[in-house]
Amino acid sequence: MIRRFRFPDYLTSVWPLAITLTGAFLFWLLVFGNPLEIVELRWLGELLKSRAAAGIAPPVDPHIVHLDIDRHQFESFSTIALEYQNAADIIRQATALGASVVVFDIIFSRGSQEESQPILDSIKEAQRYGTHVVLAEALEPKPGDGLAPDRIRSFPFRERLSEPSGLINARSDIDGVLRRYALVEPGPQGLEPSLALAAYLSWRGLNWKDVSFPNPRVVRWPELSPDNKSIAPREIGVEPVLLNFRTAWSFRTSDVNAAKGVFIHYRLEQMQREYADAQNARSASRPVTKSLDDCVVAVSYIATGIGDVGTTPMGTNQPRVVSHLQALNDLIQSSFLHQTSRMTDACALLAVLLLVFFMKRCAGLVSLLVLWLGGVLLIIGLDAWFVYARNTVFSALFVTSLWTALNLAEIVRRYTLEFVERLKLRTTMSFYFSPRVLERVLKNPGSTEPQEAELTLLLTDLRNSTPLAERLGANCFFALLNQVFEIQTRVVTGEDGNIEHFLGDQFLSYWGAPDPQPDGPDRALRAALTLTAEMDSFRDSLPVETRQLFGYGVALHSGSALVGNKGSRLRLDYGVVGDLVNTAARIESLTKYYGVRVLVTRDTYARLTYPPPARMLDCVAVKGKNVPTEILEVSYSPGKSNFHEVAKKYGEAFARYRAGQFDVAERLFTQVAETEGDSPSLVLARRCAQLRISPPAFWKGVFRRENK
């Protein structure tokens, strides 16, 4: 079934998937809008904050001045009369300093007419000097009726005045951030101006009667052209506009350029001082400096609890008056941020599709990731430029999402295509290669070329296989043999070992090829000890008559060998060739000779990262080898509970044996064999008895094993 699998033609190229994804994004954008709009606006806030921190925010209009009244000053107004008298003083002082408009972000809804009279008198006096006062109002739902708004006005008797008023209903987005500003609000008698628009119209010498609505979506008023030569209509949509914030309210900097983005702040004491200086100059018939000439002075409480605060793109706990000031500034400078239309964003999505041409030239994953990163930086860079230079906001993150989706789709497409090809290759080659070799071959087909490598071999042998076969019969014996091989395969592959072959009742595996494995000896030892434990458990599960014959030996040996493809045109295999395999087989045969389960050569033991406790059993020159090999038995569980004590006694006897003191060594080995039941000690005791009778002429402590 796998061999017949055919990759769909439409997925063999990048274009069908790219066009499908782009079409899906376009459909969603044009039908439902940008699903990432709030995220886009949060990103816009980060751009605005970066602009402020870099000192490149455009300067605010110098005609806008904010008068702060903090908590300490507010608490000094112990009565409503004092609070209103202070407001009247502000109007009088600002008028004397040349202010064109005084706008209050404060609703004077308390007190009697007598308490309010100082403000009313100051307003009349300001009118005579050409200064307009804009009062604040708010629309709130009536109790029990969420549809009909109720008006909260400054002074119940304000109808006597001809001064304008503006609504202070600044509403947050769904995430609680003040980004937008409604220049007009629907009221009981129709659309009404916001505080910023009322202040701007007054500053321009206009009033609400000069405003018209050519259609329900546009507000229009006449305005003097920049060259002061003609009057032209100015139009703005009635939908809330996006404010072009310059800095955070508390932003202070020594950078002159950055400071230009901060509104001029006055404290009450500063205005009083400048007013006193102006009065003194007037009394002395000196020129009067009008520090607020043609300015719009916005008055508000800024302390928590007495003034509204909210979150803007520039930070939290920002006085809400900042939205009115920023809207007024954007009206004066015509600098509102403009969001692009859905059609414009759709064109941006189509432009991203053109980048797919470069995707085809990226051969690897790294180059594809570099292309993706370059595209992201390009989109983000263009977004920042449009915001900073053109006051325009487009759906940069939505466009980036499409670009990211295209790249992810291409990565998935390539990996799927590669996976299918490897699956076909795996199906064919799995008949010839073991799992680990197959993985390496699939990643690097050239790795199967013949090479010399440092390997660690693990060779096992099922003892008494002939008696077992005779007792069990062919079917049962092969079932037993396959169970043994199943355990061996699972344990070895669990340690990333490579299966070389099954030969009769022997099993050969190795570590270190086709790629080097520095921890190969450690893995091989863990596999050997795990095999020993699992074979003990398997042996215990066998019938008694089979259990008595079942035996198992493991040998580990390390060194250099040749690895590579071997075989014929009809049968190919990847395996190990060299004397290393023969030596490992000879060492494994010694497990039965010494009566131990696991033997490790010195070559392997020396390469272990954390060698376990061990005892050197013998120094043997196996059949066909002149160079002796030191063999060791490692401590394992289950094993001898008193391994350390036995190893110490065995070591003392072995030292006498290597020194040629065969009579003493025989006695010591015999004691260990009798008291501890140690099989290697019994073997060495018998050998010492033979050597004592026929001592060699040149003894070097090496036992020559002539049998396989």
XYZ file of C-alpha atoms in Angstrom:
708
model
C 0.000 0.000 0.000
C 2.829 2.414 0.880
C 4.674 1.722 -2.356
C 1.583 2.653 -4.329
C 1.111 5.954 -2.489
C 1.384 8.911 -4.826
C 1.917 12.459 -3.631
C -0.884 14.760 -4.934
C 0.228 16.765 -7.949
C -1.118 20.017 -6.529
C 1.254 19.689 -3.564
C 4.378 19.175 -5.640
C 4.513 22.959 -6.187
C 4.395 25.825 -3.715
C 1.850 27.840 -5.709
C -1.443 25.933 -5.221
C -1.108 25.958 -1.445
C 0.040 29.603 -1.388
C -2.859 30.761 -3.550
C -5.353 28.798 -1.442
C -4.064 30.289 1.808
C -4.017 33.813 0.404
C -7.564 33.384 -0.872
C -8.721 32.246 2.565
C -7.112 35.278 4.218
C -8.639 37.610 1.620
C -12.104 36.124 2.076
C -11.964 36.484 5.854
C -10.654 40.046 5.658
C -13.202 41.272 3.144
C -16.195 39.511 4.710
C -15.496 39.581 8.449
C -12.728 42.152 8.817
C -9.346 41.835 10.484
C -9.579 39.242 13.303
C -6.374 40.630 14.812
C -7.567 44.228 15.084
C -7.041 44.570 18.834
C -3.606 42.956 18.544
C -2.822 45.340 15.687
C -3.788 48.300 17.875
C -1.623 47.034 20.724
C 1.264 46.765 18.303
C 0.503 50.332 17.207
C 0.888 51.362 20.839
C 4.342 49.771 20.924
C 5.314 51.715 17.796
C 4.115 54.974 19.344
C 6.030 54.288 22.564
C 9.172 53.437 20.586
C 8.786 56.665 18.637
C 8.536 58.651 21.868
C 11.502 56.870 23.458
C 13.616 57.516 20.359
C 12.776 61.231 20.481
C 11.309 61.309 16.973
C 7.669 61.949 17.874
C 6.260 65.021 16.073
C 6.016 68.112 18.296
C 2.664 68.969 19.807
C 1.090 72.310 19.003
C 2.457 75.022 21.319
C -0.991 76.642 21.525
C -2.225 73.828 23.773
C -1.572 74.305 27.490
C -2.747 72.073 30.284
C -3.341 73.433 33.762
C -2.883 70.715 36.392
C -4.775 70.852 39.654
C -3.345 68.169 41.919
C -4.758 66.661 45.097
C -2.994 69.085 47.432
C -4.403 72.066 45.583
C -7.852 70.499 45.328
C -7.987 69.785 49.054
C -7.260 73.442 49.731
C -10.734 74.172 48.314
C -12.571 73.275 51.491
C -15.956 74.376 50.132
C -17.730 74.437 46.798
C -17.613 78.219 46.918
C -13.811 78.154 47.174
C -13.555 75.601 44.363
C -15.733 77.729 42.098
C -13.889 80.899 43.082
C -10.643 79.198 42.066
C -12.157 78.310 38.676
C -13.246 81.934 38.256
C -9.706 83.081 39.082
C -8.306 80.706 36.465
C -10.603 82.168 33.794
C -9.664 85.716 34.765
C -5.920 84.988 34.905
C -5.863 83.020 31.628
C -7.777 85.844 29.929
C -5.295 88.395 31.214
C -2.402 86.272 29.893
C -3.931 86.235 26.400
C -5.621 82.820 26.285
C -8.011 82.396 23.389
C -9.984 79.519 24.912
C -10.309 78.167 28.437
C -11.755 74.666 28.431
C -12.730 72.797 31.594
C -12.548 68.998 31.787
C -14.587 69.440 34.948
C -18.363 69.351 35.310
C -19.556 71.998 37.769
C -22.791 70.235 38.630
C -22.901 71.021 42.348
C -23.708 74.095 44.353
C -26.175 76.932 44.202
C -26.378 79.816 41.774
C -24.849 82.063 44.393
C -21.835 79.751 44.731
C -21.554 79.550 40.942
C -21.848 83.279 40.366
C -18.072 84.003 40.434
C -17.554 81.638 37.482
C -20.471 83.133 35.574
C -19.144 86.626 36.138
C -15.662 85.577 34.993
C -17.124 84.048 31.840
C -18.924 87.292 30.989
C -15.763 89.263 31.658
C -13.732 86.889 29.454
C -16.221 87.357 26.627
C -15.534 91.075 26.607
C -11.831 90.359 25.999
C -12.495 87.768 23.275
C -11.741 84.694 25.399
C -14.159 81.791 25.080
C -14.892 79.385 27.902
C -15.873 75.803 27.009
C -17.684 73.891 29.735
C -17.886 70.130 30.085
C -20.979 67.991 29.884
C -21.569 64.244 29.847
C -24.215 61.873 28.554
C -25.162 58.943 30.761
C -28.005 56.421 30.553
C -31.056 57.327 32.547
C -31.755 55.098 35.518
C -33.741 52.123 34.310
C -33.368 53.091 30.643
C -30.114 52.175 28.958
C -31.164 53.619 25.609
C -32.107 57.224 26.381
C -29.037 59.183 27.531
C -29.346 61.738 30.282
C -27.307 64.931 30.336
C -25.024 65.923 33.185
C -24.415 69.646 32.694
C -22.340 72.343 34.303
C -24.674 74.704 36.194
C -28.428 74.088 35.876
C -28.839 77.707 34.780
C -26.224 77.598 32.020
C -28.897 78.370 29.413
C -28.327 82.017 30.337
C -24.858 81.791 28.837
C -23.850 81.860 25.225
C -20.634 79.927 25.836
C -20.134 76.543 24.102
C -19.963 73.178 25.798
C -18.505 69.821 24.859
C -19.073 66.205 25.823
C -16.364 64.372 27.757
C -17.589 60.833 26.986
C -14.212 59.269 26.139
C -14.821 55.550 25.581
C -12.266 52.757 25.689
C -11.828 49.886 23.251
C -12.863 46.398 24.313
C -9.457 45.874 25.951
C -9.920 48.971 28.120
C -7.478 51.214 26.225
C -8.287 54.793 25.176
C -7.201 54.885 21.538
C -10.123 56.445 19.706
C -11.977 59.672 20.138
C -15.501 60.540 19.031
C -15.506 64.133 17.759
C -19.302 64.091 17.782
C -21.657 62.118 19.999
C -25.360 61.337 19.507
C -27.395 63.283 22.056
C -31.100 63.725 22.790
C -31.431 66.439 20.111
C -29.007 64.919 17.589
C -25.239 64.947 17.219
C -23.304 67.106 19.688
C -19.627 68.160 19.788
C -16.997 66.605 21.978
C -14.956 68.752 24.341
C -12.005 68.781 21.923
C -14.128 69.759 18.908
C -15.944 72.489 20.872
C -12.591 73.901 22.008
C -11.189 73.729 18.472
C -14.206 75.489 16.948
C -13.967 78.221 19.583
C -10.254 78.604 18.901
C -11.102 79.008 15.202
C -13.786 81.591 15.994
C -16.615 79.212 15.099
C -19.516 77.758 17.006
C -21.689 74.653 16.691
C -24.138 76.498 14.416
C -21.398 76.722 11.769
C -21.183 72.910 11.588
C -23.164 70.937 9.021
C -23.622 67.294 8.069
C -23.580 66.793 4.275
C -24.349 63.137 4.959
C -24.855 61.087 8.127
C -21.227 59.937 8.111
C -19.462 63.298 7.684
C -19.196 66.463 9.773
C -18.220 69.707 7.972
C -17.335 73.255 8.964
C -15.759 76.229 7.160
C -12.138 76.901 7.926
C -9.578 79.490 6.920
C -6.929 78.083 4.588
C -3.321 77.839 5.836
C -2.359 80.909 3.752
C -5.220 82.885 5.361
C -6.495 83.899 1.909
C -9.607 81.788 1.534
C -12.155 79.785 3.421
C -12.567 76.127 2.549
C -14.778 73.433 4.067
C -13.124 70.846 6.290
C -14.667 67.407 6.598
C -14.074 64.600 9.095
C -15.960 61.347 9.532
C -18.318 61.047 12.458
C -16.844 57.650 13.387
C -14.339 57.759 16.277
C -10.874 58.751 15.088
C -7.585 57.089 16.045
C -5.484 59.406 18.195
C -1.845 60.026 17.307
C -0.350 59.945 20.809
C 3.059 61.600 21.124
C 4.250 60.636 24.612
C 3.051 59.294 27.920
C 1.520 61.864 30.255
C 4.374 61.589 32.758
C 7.055 61.495 30.064
C 9.977 63.744 30.905
C 13.265 63.881 29.045
C 16.341 66.052 28.675
C 16.282 65.369 24.937
C 15.132 68.591 23.298
C 13.581 66.770 20.338
C 11.714 64.326 22.558
C 10.499 67.162 24.798
C 8.697 68.690 21.821
C 6.212 65.827 21.984
C 5.126 66.770 25.523
C 2.200 69.121 26.130
C 2.961 72.349 27.997
C 2.018 71.843 31.644
C 1.142 74.677 33.990
C 0.760 74.429 37.726
C -1.696 76.688 39.517
C 1.143 78.534 41.237
C 2.873 79.191 37.915
C -0.219 80.808 36.384
C -0.790 82.888 39.491
C 2.821 84.047 39.412
C 2.707 84.997 35.725
C -0.626 86.752 36.270
C 0.868 88.762 39.141
C 3.861 89.696 36.963
C 1.497 90.849 34.210
C -0.530 92.942 36.659
C 2.607 94.523 38.065
C 3.830 95.333 34.556
C 0.468 96.870 33.702
C 0.517 98.965 36.880
C 4.022 100.166 36.097
C 3.044 100.916 32.499
C 5.539 98.339 31.249
C 4.906 96.001 28.309
C 2.800 93.047 29.436
C 4.037 89.573 28.454
C 1.075 87.459 27.455
C 2.546 83.983 27.972
C -0.726 82.302 26.941
C -1.330 84.383 23.839
C -3.805 82.637 21.478
C -3.569 79.439 23.540
C -6.174 76.887 24.484
C -5.897 76.337 28.234
C -7.344 73.001 29.352
C -8.097 72.753 33.075
C -8.512 69.411 34.856
C -7.973 67.581 38.109
C -5.232 64.983 37.711
C -5.014 63.294 41.126
C -6.400 59.787 41.555
C -9.859 59.925 43.063
C -10.668 63.469 41.911
C -9.867 63.098 38.224
C -10.574 60.283 35.793
C -7.631 58.104 34.804
C -7.403 55.363 32.220
C -5.091 53.383 30.010
C -3.782 54.762 26.736
C -1.404 53.153 24.242
C 1.362 55.051 26.042
C 0.760 53.550 29.489
C -1.582 52.971 32.411
C -2.965 55.473 34.926
C -3.060 58.260 32.350
C -5.404 61.235 33.042
C -8.359 61.008 30.673
C -7.899 64.656 29.795
C -4.992 63.487 27.651
C -7.471 62.089 25.115
C -9.136 65.517 24.796
C -5.767 67.261 24.486
C -4.512 64.773 21.903
C -7.726 65.054 19.893
C -7.432 68.857 19.967
C -3.802 68.614 18.873
C -4.692 66.258 16.010
C -7.470 68.634 14.943
C -5.054 71.559 14.856
C -2.295 69.630 13.066
C -4.579 67.379 10.980
C -2.574 64.452 12.329
C -5.152 61.819 13.243
C -4.036 58.281 12.460
C -5.891 56.804 9.512
C -6.579 53.078 9.253
C -6.412 51.700 5.754
C -9.527 50.247 4.164
C -10.155 46.535 3.747
C -9.419 46.826 0.040
C -6.037 48.404 0.734
C -5.208 45.636 3.205
C -6.339 43.093 0.616
C -3.840 44.562 -1.847
C -1.140 44.181 0.821
C -2.043 40.498 1.143
C -1.731 40.056 -2.610
C 1.659 41.779 -2.500
C 2.822 39.197 0.046
C 1.897 36.478 -2.429
C 4.582 37.853 -4.755
C 7.242 36.959 -2.173
C 6.482 33.299 -2.874
C 8.685 33.674 -5.976
C 11.684 33.947 -3.642
C 10.463 30.983 -1.605
C 11.083 28.673 -4.550
C 14.760 29.691 -4.563
C 15.290 28.638 -0.938
C 16.644 25.127 -1.024
C 16.939 24.460 2.696
C 15.118 25.181 5.923
C 17.654 27.766 7.077
C 17.368 29.822 3.906
C 13.580 29.593 4.147
C 13.677 30.871 7.725
C 15.989 33.703 6.684
C 13.526 34.635 3.924
C 10.648 34.542 6.410
C 12.527 36.742 8.865
C 13.412 39.166 6.082
C 9.765 39.368 5.047
C 8.638 39.984 8.627
C 11.205 42.749 9.088
C 10.154 44.297 5.776
C 6.465 44.336 6.753
C 7.154 45.675 10.245
C 9.531 48.290 8.832
C 6.938 49.465 6.326
C 4.326 49.579 9.076
C 6.553 51.770 11.252
C 7.323 54.070 8.305
C 3.638 54.484 7.437
C 2.809 55.312 11.065
C 5.737 57.682 11.607
C 5.797 59.421 8.240
C 2.264 59.095 6.868
C 0.048 58.800 9.973
C -1.346 55.662 8.379
C -2.019 52.308 10.004
C -2.451 49.147 7.950
C -3.037 45.571 9.077
C 0.633 44.719 9.421
C 0.187 41.784 11.795
C -2.531 40.237 9.643
C -0.231 40.538 6.636
C 2.606 39.080 8.724
C 0.313 36.220 9.729
C -0.285 35.388 6.076
C 3.447 35.494 5.358
C 4.100 33.233 8.345
C 1.320 30.852 7.299
C 2.760 30.665 3.773
C 6.189 29.782 5.135
C 4.822 27.215 7.574
C 2.739 25.676 4.813
C 5.804 25.480 2.581
C 7.848 23.859 5.364
C 5.068 21.336 6.019
C 4.692 20.698 2.284
C 8.409 20.069 1.846
C 8.662 17.848 4.890
C 5.571 15.914 3.856
C 6.977 15.400 0.388
C 10.313 14.348 1.855
C 8.565 12.085 4.353
C 6.665 10.290 1.611
C 9.853 9.786 -0.378
C 11.666 8.501 2.693
C 8.744 6.240 3.478
C 9.045 4.684 0.056
C 12.798 4.338 0.527
C 12.356 2.921 4.015
C 9.927 0.285 2.770
C 12.462 -0.916 0.240
C 15.580 -0.717 2.407
C 14.096 -2.068 5.636
C 14.650 -5.562 4.238
C 18.399 -4.969 4.258
C 19.177 -2.608 7.130
C 18.541 -2.556 10.852
C 16.478 0.358 12.239
C 19.369 2.589 13.321
C 21.384 2.077 10.150
C 18.258 2.735 8.147
C 17.712 6.074 9.904
C 21.275 7.156 9.201
C 21.089 5.992 5.608
C 17.868 7.905 5.042
C 19.436 11.093 6.390
C 22.786 10.576 4.710
C 22.888 7.870 2.056
C 26.649 8.327 1.731
C 27.186 7.162 5.310
C 26.966 3.496 4.248
C 30.201 3.752 2.302
C 32.948 1.503 3.762
C 34.866 3.136 6.595
C 36.986 2.312 9.597
C 35.268 3.134 12.863
C 35.747 2.805 16.605
C 33.108 0.318 17.702
C 31.865 -1.387 20.824
C 30.489 -4.861 20.141
C 27.928 -6.726 22.201
C 27.779 -10.443 21.430
C 25.403 -12.876 23.098
C 25.018 -16.619 22.924
C 22.260 -18.956 24.027
C 23.886 -21.812 25.903
C 22.846 -25.445 25.556
C 21.022 -24.699 22.314
C 21.495 -28.251 21.003
C 20.002 -29.976 24.093
C 17.214 -27.403 24.113
C 16.396 -28.075 20.457
C 16.336 -31.812 21.084
C 14.068 -31.485 24.101
C 11.673 -28.830 22.754
C 11.421 -29.799 19.124
C 11.733 -27.463 16.151
C 8.575 -25.380 16.659
C 9.005 -24.786 20.370
C 12.734 -24.193 20.062
C 12.292 -21.546 17.365
C 9.530 -19.938 19.417
C 11.946 -19.788 22.359
C 14.741 -18.470 20.149
C 12.514 -15.764 18.696
C 11.461 -14.665 22.173
C 15.119 -14.346 23.133
C 15.881 -12.354 19.975
C 12.850 -10.131 20.634
C 14.202 -9.201 24.070
C 17.694 -8.663 22.666
C 16.441 -6.442 19.852
C 14.284 -4.314 22.138
C 17.043 -3.764 24.683
C 19.778 -2.999 22.146
C 17.698 -0.650 20.019
C 16.521 1.031 23.222
C 20.136 2.101 23.739
C 20.523 3.231 20.103
C 22.490 0.118 19.270
C 22.670 -1.320 15.782
C 21.776 -4.920 15.055
C 24.456 -6.590 12.970
C 22.972 -10.059 12.528
C 21.273 -13.088 14.032
C 23.475 -16.118 13.456
C 22.081 -19.347 14.789
C 21.642 -18.748 18.501
C 24.098 -15.825 18.504
C 23.243 -12.169 18.404
C 25.739 -9.436 17.411
C 25.119 -5.715 17.849
C 27.376 -2.678 17.915
C 27.684 1.029 18.705
C 29.785 3.637 16.862
C 28.637 3.374 13.231
C 27.579 4.626 10.793
C 28.092 7.790 12.891
C 30.450 8.032 15.874
C 28.911 7.482 19.313
C 31.192 8.775 22.074
C 28.905 7.199 24.675
C 28.746 3.887 22.812
C 30.587 1.868 25.520
C 28.257 3.236 28.212
C 25.198 2.354 26.157
C 26.572 -1.111 25.423
C 27.193 -1.815 29.111
C 23.701 -0.633 30.059
C 22.277 -2.876 27.359
C 24.324 -5.845 28.607
C 23.181 -5.432 32.203
C 19.561 -4.910 31.132
C 19.755 -8.021 28.960
C 21.071 -10.032 31.891
C 18.228 -8.906 34.136
C 15.538 -9.508 31.502
C 16.936 -12.925 30.606
C 16.788 -13.885 34.280
C 13.129 -12.879 34.357
C 12.474 -14.737 31.106
C 14.248 -17.841 32.424
C 12.082 -17.818 35.546
C 8.975 -17.892 33.342
C 10.064 -21.101 31.551
C 9.023 -24.625 32.528
C 11.354 -26.346 34.995
C 12.819 -28.784 32.466
C 13.592 -25.943 30.044
C 14.810 -23.607 32.782
C 17.511 -26.086 33.827
C 19.071 -26.010 30.352
C 18.565 -22.302 29.596
C 21.785 -20.301 29.854
C 22.945 -16.982 28.524
C 26.292 -15.201 28.084
C 27.203 -11.637 27.107
C 30.546 -10.182 26.035
C 31.574 -6.570 25.378
C 34.641 -5.640 23.369
C 35.820 -2.359 21.804
C 38.263 -1.441 19.066
C 38.656 -0.560 15.408
C 36.804 -2.393 12.659
C 35.586 -1.902 9.124
C 31.907 -1.148 8.552
C 29.986 -0.765 5.329
C 27.802 -2.433 2.755
C 28.639 -6.041 2.059
C 26.960 -8.669 -0.030
C 25.980 -9.165 -3.637
C 23.708 -7.539 -6.152
C 20.830 -9.698 -4.944
C 21.528 -9.502 -1.226
C 23.011 -6.447 0.479
C 23.759 -5.918 4.148
C 25.487 -3.333 6.297
C 27.758 -4.783 8.916
C 31.093 -5.163 10.652
C 34.165 -6.912 9.282
C 37.438 -7.508 11.072
C 39.317 -9.230 13.846
C 37.269 -7.307 16.404
C 34.285 -9.582 15.720
C 36.353 -12.757 16.081
C 37.852 -11.586 19.376
C 34.402 -10.685 20.730
C 33.159 -14.167 19.841
C 36.106 -15.779 21.648
C 35.500 -13.597 24.715
C 31.823 -14.515 24.754
C 32.702 -18.210 24.740
C 34.724 -17.613 27.921
C 31.572 -16.686 29.856
C 30.667 -20.365 29.950
C 34.268 -21.366 30.728
C 34.447 -19.071 33.773
C 30.800 -19.563 34.718
C 29.874 -15.868 34.585
C 27.112 -13.986 32.809
C 28.874 -10.861 31.510
C 32.490 -10.328 30.442
C 33.931 -6.927 29.550
C 37.354 -6.484 27.989
C 39.781 -3.899 29.306
C 39.425 -2.044 25.978
C 35.739 -1.448 26.711
C 36.052 -0.878 30.451
C 38.659 1.849 29.934
C 36.241 3.787 27.703
C 33.368 3.906 30.173
C 32.462 7.351 31.458
C 31.583 6.064 34.920
C 33.091 2.553 35.242
C 31.130 0.335 37.666
C 32.875 -1.851 40.262
C 34.633 -4.772 38.535
C 37.235 -7.450 39.054
C 39.796 -8.582 36.529
C 39.125 -12.276 35.980
C 42.040 -13.175 33.753
C 44.521 -12.165 31.103
C 43.846 -14.423 28.125
C 45.299 -14.899 24.665
C 42.298 -16.318 22.838
C 42.640 -18.765 19.982
C 44.188 -17.154 16.933
C 45.544 -14.163 18.893
C 49.015 -13.568 20.266
C 48.185 -10.336 22.034
C 46.595 -11.059 25.424
C 43.260 -9.531 26.408
C 42.334 -8.587 29.942
C 38.782 -9.632 30.783
C 36.719 -8.269 33.651
C 33.482 -9.109 35.387
C 31.424 -6.081 36.406
C 29.103 -5.883 39.357
C 25.498 -6.124 38.285
C 22.089 -6.677 39.822
C 21.020 -9.373 40.278
C 24.499 -10.674 41.012
C 26.679 -11.546 43.970
C 25.501 -9.557 46.978
C 29.043 -9.658 48.382
C 30.731 -8.807 45.074
C 33.212 -6.366 46.604
C 34.394 -8.867 49.226
C 34.750 -11.661 46.676
C 36.554 -9.327 44.262
C 39.045 -8.353 46.978
C 39.854 -11.969 47.887
C 39.976 -12.935 44.220
C 42.342 -10.061 43.510
C 44.757 -11.195 46.240
C 44.805 -14.719 44.843
C 45.139 -13.473 41.256
C 48.155 -11.353 42.225
C 49.909 -14.510 43.543
C 48.868 -16.320 40.372
C 50.393 -13.667 38.091
C 53.571 -13.700 40.221
C 53.968 -17.430 39.583
C 53.243 -18.448 43.204
C 50.883 -21.186 42.078
C 50.763 -23.109 45.358
C 49.728 -20.052 47.360
C 47.350 -18.931 44.600
C 45.759 -22.394 44.459
C 45.107 -22.338 48.196
C 43.606 -18.818 48.090
C 41.457 -19.544 45.023
C 40.224 -22.771 46.650
C 39.223 -20.890 49.795
C 37.228 -18.332 47.756
C 35.586 -21.081 45.695
C 34.571 -23.065 48.777
C 33.466 -20.165 50.999
C 31.845 -17.981 48.360
C 30.847 -20.510 45.707
C 32.744 -18.436 43.136
C 33.015 -20.226 39.778
C 36.009 -18.238 38.379
C 37.966 -19.011 41.581
C 37.346 -22.729 41.056
C 38.582 -22.467 37.443
C 41.743 -20.622 38.510
C 42.357 -23.042 41.426
C 42.347 -26.009 39.038
C 44.615 -24.140 36.628
C 47.072 -23.337 39.435
C 47.139 -27.024 40.394
C 48.147 -27.939 36.839
C 50.716 -25.137 36.639
C 52.166 -26.161 40.011
C 52.801 -29.635 38.660
C 54.099 -28.468 35.275
C 55.267 -24.862 35.727
C 55.972 -22.981 32.454
C 59.529 -21.969 31.622
C 58.660 -18.314 30.977
C 55.600 -17.257 32.938
C 54.098 -13.839 32.177
C 50.695 -14.281 33.768
C 48.943 -14.887 30.417
C 46.672 -17.852 29.904
C 46.534 -19.131 26.350
C 43.130 -20.467 25.413
C 43.457 -22.934 22.538
C 39.776 -23.858 22.320
C 37.114 -21.605 20.824
